[in-house]
C-alpha cells in the first residue's frame, strides 16, 4: 500500500469507530482480516497513526472547534494530525489527497484553509482547558481531582502514555525469571524484571509473544504487573477453595492456580461462555488441573445459593469503567459517559453483595477494579459494609508485608488499608484493591 492508501484506510477505520462504537483493537483485527493484501508495514503504520489520533483526540477536536464551527469529521481529524505531527507542505498534501483509486478524495478549499490554520502550531495551547490538555473528559476530571490533587496531571500523563507489555512467569513450571529472560533473548526479546511482582517481566517493544515457544509451552502468560499484584494479594494457598467471581478469560485464575500448586480448587465464574472458553485454552496450556469453569446467569443466578459460605477466598475483579487502562485502550475515553458509569456502579453493587455470600467465616473477599474513581471503589466498599456487619476491612499493607518483606518500597501506595496503583507511580495499569474478612 502507498502512504495515501494507508491514510485512506485510517479515515475509513475512524469512521467505523464513530459509527459502530467499537473497541479499536477489535475493529483493527476485523479490518485487516478482510484486507489480507495489507502487509505488516502497512498494518503497523495504520495502527500507529490511528492510536496517535486517539491519544490526542481531545486536543485535536479542541483545535478544530477553534477553527470551524461545524462538527468535525474523521477526515478532519486525520488532516489535523498531519498538521500537528508531520507538517506536510501543500504540494505533499495534494499528492496524498489526489482522489485516485484507494486514495483520499481531493481537499476542498475549506479543508486547505483549516490545514493552514493549524500547521506549525503547538498542539497544547495556553487557552486549552486542563482536562483537554491531558485528554480527560471534564466530568471524569472532576471525579479524579479530589483523589489525586496536585498529582492529577502526572497521573493523566501516565494514563496517556503507551503501555509496556508485562509477562508473568508460570510458577507451576519450576522455572525462574532469569531462565525465562535467557529464553526470550533467543527470540531477540529483551525483558527486564518488574519492580513489585517477583514473577513479572516487562518488555518495552511491541512483540507477538503468543507466537514463540516459551509462551506456547505455558512458561509465561501476558499479564500486567498490577493484575499480578492483585492475584498475589488474594493470598491463595494450596488446598484452599477459591472463587473467581468475574473470571473473564482467566488471567488472575491462572496466577492463583499456580500459587496453589494444583492443590485445592478454583471455581471460575463468568456470565460469558466465550470468555470461559478462552480461559479453558489458557488453563490447559498453563498445566492447571484444579480449575472448574462455570457459566452463571448473573448475580441472581440460583446456582450461587448452593455456594454460600463455601470459599476461603472470593475474588471480585469487577466490570468497570476501565479508566485505569486508558494507556492500553485510549478510545475508552470517548466511549464512556455518565449513563454507562451509573449502570456500571449498580452492577458492581449487586456483584459485590452476591459474592459476599460465598465467603466462609474467617475467609476473605477481595474487591478489585481497573478504575481510579471512588464511585467504583471506596464507595462500593462503604456501601457493602453498611449492609453487611459481618465484614471488616483487612489492611492490604499487612497482607503484602507477609508476602514481600521489602515492604518499604510500597511507601505511599496504601491509604486507609486500601491500595491504588497508577502508571505514573508504579508503572502498572491503574487498579484499586480492597480486602475484607468475614467475621461470622
C-alpha positions as semicolon CSV with decimal commas, in nm:
position;residue;x (nm);y (nm);z (nm)
1;X;0,000;0,000;0,000
2;X;0,115;0,354;-0,074
3;X;0,111;0,617;0,200
4;X;-0,202;0,778;0,051
5;X;-0,386;0,445;0,055
6;X;-0,283;0,389;0,418
7;X;-0,420;0,732;0,506
8;X;-0,748;0,648;0,333
9;X;-0,765;0,334;0,549
10;X;-0,712;0,543;0,863
11;X;-1,003;0,769;0,766
12;X;-1,223;0,467;0,695
13;X;-1,139;0,298;1,026
14;X;-1,202;0,615;1,227
15;X;-1,542;0,648;1,059
16;X;-1,623;0,290;1,164
17;X;-1,518;0,371;1,521
18;X;-1,768;0,659;1,521
19;X;-2,049;0,461;1,359
20;X;-2,015;0,132;1,547
21;X;-1,877;0,249;1,885
22;X;-1,636;-0,046;1,889
23;X;-1,307;-0,107;2,065
24;X;-1,033;-0,001;1,822
25;X;-0,824;-0,315;1,865
26;X;-1,120;-0,538;1,780
27;X;-1,207;-0,322;1,482
28;X;-0,849;-0,328;1,351
29;X;-0,834;-0,708;1,375
30;X;-1,156;-0,737;1,176
31;X;-1,046;-0,473;0,924
32;X;-0,714;-0,640;0,844
33;X;-0,869;-0,988;0,824
34;X;-1,081;-0,854;0,541
35;X;-0,775;-0,698;0,371
36;X;-0,509;-0,966;0,353
37;X;-0,317;-0,759;0,098
38;X;-0,212;-0,516;0,372
39;X;0,146;-0,605;0,470
40;X;0,299;-0,586;0,817
41;X;0,442;-0,240;0,745
42;X;0,100;-0,118;0,630
43;X;-0,072;-0,257;0,939
44;X;0,188;-0,109;1,171
45;X;0,173;0,240;1,018
46;X;-0,207;0,245;1,004
47;X;-0,228;0,130;1,364
48;X;0,031;0,383;1,486
49;X;-0,144;0,675;1,319
50;X;-0,486;0,575;1,450
51;X;-0,358;0,544;1,805
52;X;-0,175;0,877;1,779
53;X;-0,502;1,042;1,675
54;X;-0,698;0,868;1,951
55;X;-0,439;0,958;2,217
56;X;-0,458;1,324;2,111
57;X;-0,822;1,338;2,014
58;X;-0,943;1,585;2,278
59;X;-0,675;1,833;2,173
60;X;-0,738;1,781;1,801
61;X;-1,112;1,832;1,850
62;X;-1,049;2,146;2,056
63;X;-0,839;2,296;1,776
64;X;-1,095;2,205;1,511
65;X;-1,367;2,373;1,715
66;X;-1,149;2,685;1,734
67;X;-1,108;2,690;1,356
68;X;-1,451;2,573;1,238
69;X;-1,796;2,597;1,390
70;X;-1,943;2,283;1,235
71;X;-1,887;1,929;1,362
72;X;-1,552;1,772;1,281
73;X;-1,521;1,458;1,066
74;X;-1,277;1,166;1,069
75;X;-1,118;1,321;0,762
76;X;-1,059;1,648;0,951
77;X;-0,910;1,459;1,246
78;X;-0,659;1,299;1,008
79;X;-0,588;1,635;0,846
80;X;-0,525;1,799;1,185
81;X;-0,298;1,508;1,284
82;X;-0,090;1,577;0,972
83;X;-0,077;1,946;1,061
84;X;0,049;1,896;1,416
85;X;0,278;1,596;1,374
86;X;0,402;1,583;1,014
87;X;0,398;1,943;0,887
88;X;0,325;1,842;0,526
89;X;0,363;2,107;0,257
90;X;0,063;2,190;0,038
91;X;0,216;2,003;-0,256
92;X;0,266;1,693;-0,036
93;X;-0,095;1,716;0,078
94;X;-0,217;1,743;-0,281
95;X;-0,020;1,431;-0,367
96;X;-0,183;1,237;-0,083
97;X;-0,536;1,372;-0,127
98;X;-0,544;1,322;-0,503
99;X;-0,874;1,139;-0,547
100;X;-0,712;0,842;-0,723
101;X;-0,833;0,486;-0,664
102;X;-0,785;0,380;-0,297
103;X;-0,660;0,730;-0,209
104;X;-0,841;1,007;-0,015
105;X;-1,061;1,247;-0,209
106;X;-0,911;1,583;-0,307
107;X;-0,908;1,855;-0,042
108;X;-1,171;2,123;-0,065
109;X;-1,067;2,487;-0,039
110;X;-1,211;2,497;0,313
111;X;-1,007;2,191;0,417
112;X;-0,692;2,356;0,282
113;X;-0,768;2,667;0,487
114;X;-0,824;2,457;0,800
115;X;-0,490;2,284;0,749
116;X;-0,306;2,613;0,703
117;X;-0,467;2,749;1,019
118;X;-0,329;2,454;1,220
119;X;0,007;2,364;1,068
120;X;0,312;2,464;1,270
121;X;0,120;2,541;1,588
122;X;0,189;2,379;1,927
123;X;-0,086;2,126;1,992
124;X;-0,110;2,242;2,356
125;X;-0,250;2,597;2,357
126;X;-0,241;2,830;2,657
127;X;-0,621;2,869;2,642
128;X;-0,680;2,495;2,632
129;X;-0,869;2,361;2,939
130;X;-0,655;2,138;3,161
131;X;-0,874;1,832;3,109
132;X;-0,842;1,871;2,730
133;X;-0,466;1,915;2,751
134;X;-0,442;1,585;2,940
135;X;-0,704;1,401;2,733
136;X;-0,967;1,352;3,001
137;X;-1,344;1,410;2,986
138;X;-1,432;1,705;3,209
139;X;-1,676;1,507;3,426
140;X;-1,416;1,234;3,494
141;X;-1,152;1,501;3,562
142;X;-1,382;1,638;3,834
143;X;-1,403;1,292;3,994
144;X;-1,027;1,231;3,979
145;X;-0,922;1,571;4,115
146;X;-1,019;1,504;4,481
147;X;-0,840;1,168;4,465
148;X;-0,505;1,284;4,324
149;X;-0,493;1,657;4,396
150;X;-0,163;1,806;4,276
151;X;-0,062;1,464;4,137
152;X;-0,353;1,454;3,890
153;X;-0,163;1,593;3,592
154;X;0,114;1,336;3,642
155;X;-0,149;1,066;3,673
156;X;-0,314;1,169;3,345
157;X;0,022;1,186;3,167
158;X;0,087;0,827;3,280
159;X;-0,255;0,716;3,159
160;X;-0,182;0,877;2,823
161;X;0,148;0,703;2,758
162;X;0,179;0,378;2,567
163;X;0,182;0,076;2,798
164;X;0,461;-0,177;2,824
165;X;0,398;-0,549;2,774
166;X;0,414;-0,734;3,106
167;X;0,458;-1,110;3,143
168;X;0,415;-1,345;3,438
169;X;0,640;-1,647;3,476
170;X;0,435;-1,960;3,547
171;X;0,539;-2,080;3,894
172;X;0,399;-2,427;3,817
173;X;0,667;-2,485;3,554
174;X;0,952;-2,469;3,806
175;X;1,136;-2,207;3,605
176;X;1,287;-1,879;3,725
177;X;1,253;-1,529;3,585
178;X;1,620;-1,533;3,499
179;X;1,580;-1,853;3,298
180;X;1,284;-1,709;3,109
181;X;1,483;-1,393;3,035
182;X;1,753;-1,609;2,875
183;X;1,492;-1,798;2,672
184;X;1,341;-1,471;2,548
185;X;1,681;-1,342;2,440
186;X;1,700;-1,632;2,194
187;X;1,400;-1,472;2,022
188;X;1,569;-1,130;2,031
189;X;1,332;-1,016;2,307
190;X;1,483;-0,813;2,589
191;X;1,281;-0,837;2,911
192;X;1,351;-0,665;3,242
193;X;1,230;-0,769;3,586
194;X;0,925;-0,589;3,718
195;X;0,968;-0,382;4,034
196;X;0,700;-0,536;4,254
197;X;0,589;-0,875;4,128
198;X;0,859;-1,141;4,182
199;X;0,724;-1,330;3,881
200;X;0,694;-1,038;3,641
201;X;0,893;-0,944;3,331
202;X;0,850;-0,628;3,123
203;X;0,904;-0,573;2,751
204;X;0,908;-0,220;2,611
205;X;0,896;-0,316;2,244
206;X;0,588;-0,442;2,064
207;X;0,625;-0,818;2,007
208;X;0,396;-1,113;1,929
209;X;0,469;-1,315;2,242
210;X;0,189;-1,561;2,165
211;X;0,385;-1,693;1,866
212;X;0,702;-1,800;2,050
213;X;0,769;-2,144;2,201
214;X;0,806;-2,039;2,570
215;X;0,453;-1,897;2,554
216;X;0,307;-2,199;2,374
217;X;0,474;-2,424;2,633
218;X;0,297;-2,237;2,914
219;X;0,614;-2,096;3,070
220;X;0,473;-1,745;3,073
221;X;0,149;-1,550;3,040
222;X;0,070;-1,196;2,934
223;X;-0,045;-1,012;3,248
224;X;0,004;-0,653;3,364
225;X;0,211;-0,627;3,681
226;X;-0,082;-0,462;3,860
227;X;-0,300;-0,761;3,781
228;X;-0,024;-0,989;3,911
229;X;-0,019;-0,792;4,237
230;X;-0,395;-0,840;4,280
231;X;-0,354;-1,214;4,223
232;X;-0,084;-1,226;4,490
233;X;-0,292;-1,027;4,741
234;X;-0,564;-1,292;4,724
235;X;-0,303;-1,499;4,912
236;X;-0,426;-1,826;4,762
237;X;-0,260;-2,128;4,922
238;X;-0,253;-2,500;4,833
239;X;-0,569;-2,676;4,948
240;X;-0,788;-2,366;4,959
241;X;-1,129;-2,324;4,799
242;X;-1,119;-2,012;4,578
243;X;-1,394;-1,846;4,374
244;X;-1,300;-1,606;4,093
245;X;-1,638;-1,436;4,063
246;X;-1,579;-1,241;3,738
247;X;-1,307;-1,463;3,596
248;X;-1,323;-1,347;3,234
249;X;-1,054;-1,505;3,019
250;X;-0,875;-1,627;3,331
251;X;-0,567;-1,409;3,384
252;X;-0,596;-1,396;3,763
253;X;-0,736;-1,750;3,777
254;X;-0,414;-1,875;3,617
255;X;-0,194;-1,681;3,858
256;X;-0,383;-1,801;4,166
257;X;-0,379;-2,158;4,037
258;X;-0,002;-2,151;4,002
259;X;0,035;-2,034;4,364
260;X;-0,181;-2,327;4,478
261;X;0,038;-2,586;4,303
262;X;-0,273;-2,762;4,166
263;X;-0,395;-2,839;4,520
264;X;-0,740;-2,724;4,628
265;X;-0,995;-2,579;4,388
266;X;-1,062;-2,262;4,193
267;X;-1,415;-2,206;4,067
268;X;-1,405;-1,965;3,772
269;X;-1,744;-1,796;3,737
270;X;-1,848;-1,577;3,447
271;X;-2,157;-1,475;3,252
272;X;-1,984;-1,519;2,914
273;X;-1,929;-1,863;2,761
274;X;-1,688;-1,708;2,509
275;X;-1,465;-1,580;2,788
276;X;-1,479;-1,912;2,973
277;X;-1,385;-2,098;2,653
278;X;-1,082;-1,871;2,609
279;X;-0,988;-1,943;2,969
280;X;-1,003;-2,319;2,902
281;X;-0,725;-2,294;2,643
282;X;-0,507;-2,090;2,879
283;X;-0,572;-2,325;3,172
284;X;-0,462;-2,626;2,967
285;X;-0,150;-2,451;2,840
286;X;-0,054;-2,346;3,195
287;X;-0,080;-2,705;3,324
288;X;-0,356;-2,634;3,577
289;X;-0,584;-2,918;3,689
290;X;-0,763;-2,757;3,984
291;X;-0,980;-2,508;3,795
292;X;-1,350;-2,562;3,732
293;X;-1,527;-2,323;3,494
294;X;-1,893;-2,245;3,548
295;X;-2,130;-2,027;3,347
296;X;-2,374;-1,822;3,554
297;X;-2,667;-1,607;3,450
298;X;-2,567;-1,313;3,669
299;X;-2,551;-1,212;4,034
300;X;-2,902;-1,354;4,097
301;X;-2,833;-1,698;3,947
302;X;-2,994;-1,968;4,171
303;X;-2,677;-2,179;4,140
304;X;-2,497;-1,926;4,360
305;X;-2,717;-2,010;4,661
306;X;-2,562;-2,357;4,679
307;X;-2,217;-2,197;4,704
308;X;-2,288;-1,987;5,014
309;X;-2,010;-1,990;5,277
310;X;-1,805;-2,243;5,076
311;X;-1,491;-2,044;4,992
312;X;-1,175;-1,935;5,171
313;X;-1,120;-1,657;4,918
314;X;-1,356;-1,488;4,675
315;X;-1,205;-1,252;4,420
316;X;-1,430;-0,995;4,256
317;X;-1,244;-0,835;3,966
318;X;-1,549;-0,627;3,887
319;X;-1,651;-0,499;3,544
320;X;-1,579;-0,127;3,550
321;X;-1,523;0,192;3,351
322;X;-1,165;0,090;3,269
323;X;-1,022;0,435;3,348
324;X;-0,703;0,270;3,474
325;X;-0,646;0,107;3,134
326;X;-0,653;0,424;2,921
327;X;-0,290;0,375;2,821
328;X;-0,387;0,040;2,660
329;X;-0,736;0,137;2,541
330;X;-0,732;0,515;2,489
331;X;-1,060;0,505;2,296
332;X;-1,244;0,422;2,622
333;X;-1,229;0,794;2,699
334;X;-1,456;0,872;2,406
335;X;-1,695;0,580;2,464
336;X;-1,751;0,627;2,838
337;X;-2,037;0,850;2,954
338;X;-2,223;0,925;3,276
339;X;-2,504;0,685;3,194
340;X;-2,257;0,400;3,132
341;X;-2,087;0,470;3,464
342;X;-2,411;0,484;3,662
343;X;-2,518;0,149;3,517
344;X;-2,175;0,001;3,593
345;X;-2,188;0,115;3,956
346;X;-2,525;-0,057;4,000
347;X;-2,387;-0,380;3,852
348;X;-2,083;-0,365;4,082
349;X;-2,303;-0,327;4,390
350;X;-2,508;-0,634;4,300
351;X;-2,200;-0,843;4,219
352;X;-2,027;-0,749;4,545
353;X;-2,333;-0,835;4,755
354;X;-2,375;-1,169;4,575
355;X;-2,005;-1,255;4,608
356;X;-2,003;-1,172;4,980
357;X;-2,245;-1,461;5,042
358;X;-1,991;-1,712;4,908
359;X;-1,719;-1,640;5,167
360;X;-1,695;-1,871;5,467
361;X;-1,649;-1,719;5,817
362;X;-1,281;-1,633;5,852
363;X;-1,243;-1,615;5,474
364;X;-1,168;-1,309;5,264
365;X;-1,346;-1,112;4,995
366;X;-1,107;-0,932;4,759
367;X;-1,256;-0,649;4,554
368;X;-1,062;-0,503;4,262
369;X;-1,127;-0,276;3,965
370;X;-0,918;-0,115;3,694
371;X;-1,083;0,217;3,777
372;X;-0,947;0,509;3,976
373;X;-1,263;0,690;4,084
374;X;-1,429;0,646;4,427
375;X;-1,774;0,570;4,278
376;X;-1,645;0,230;4,168
377;X;-1,402;0,175;4,454
378;X;-1,414;0,316;4,808
379;X;-1,784;0,395;4,785
380;X;-1,861;0,036;4,686
381;X;-1,678;-0,092;4,993
382;X;-1,858;0,161;5,215
383;X;-2,191;0,051;5,069
384;X;-2,120;-0,318;5,136
385;X;-2,010;-0,256;5,495
386;X;-2,335;-0,069;5,564
387;X;-2,530;-0,375;5,452
388;X;-2,304;-0,646;5,597
389;X;-2,191;-0,600;5,957
390;X;-2,021;-0,940;5,942
391;X;-1,735;-0,799;5,732
392;X;-1,438;-0,584;5,828
393;X;-1,157;-0,428;5,625
394;X;-0,819;-0,602;5,631
395;X;-0,502;-0,397;5,584
396;X;-0,363;-0,456;5,236
397;X;-0,026;-0,339;5,363
398;X;-0,029;-0,602;5,637
399;X;-0,106;-0,881;5,390
400;X;0,160;-0,767;5,146
401;X;0,423;-0,738;5,419
402;X;0,386;-1,112;5,476
403;X;0,423;-1,180;5,105
404;X;0,713;-0,942;5,048
405;X;0,950;-0,838;5,329
406;X;1,069;-0,538;5,121
407;X;0,752;-0,353;5,220
408;X;0,924;-0,013;5,238
409;X;0,924;0,016;4,860
410;X;0,543;0,032;4,880
411;X;0,551;0,360;5,072
412;X;0,264;0,588;4,972
413;X;0,066;0,319;4,793
414;X;-0,176;0,224;5,067
415;X;-0,433;0,465;5,208
416;X;-0,694;0,363;5,465
417;X;-0,597;-0,001;5,424
418;X;-0,680;0,004;5,052
419;X;-0,444;0,011;4,755
420;X;-0,445;0,224;4,444
421;X;-0,193;0,155;4,167
422;X;-0,121;0,405;3,889
423;X;0,104;0,418;3,581
424;X;0,287;0,733;3,694
425;X;0,369;0,599;4,042
426;X;0,410;0,227;3,988
427;X;0,441;0,163;3,614
428;X;0,129;-0,056;3,617
429;X;-0,220;-0,003;3,483
430;X;-0,449;0,181;3,722
431;X;-0,604;-0,050;3,982
432;X;-0,790;-0,037;4,311
433;X;-0,781;-0,321;4,564
434;X;-0,963;-0,368;4,895
435;X;-0,970;-0,681;5,114
436;X;-1,248;-0,771;5,357
437;X;-1,268;-1,055;5,609
438;X;-1,589;-1,230;5,703
439;X;-1,623;-1,237;6,081
440;X;-1,910;-1,484;6,123
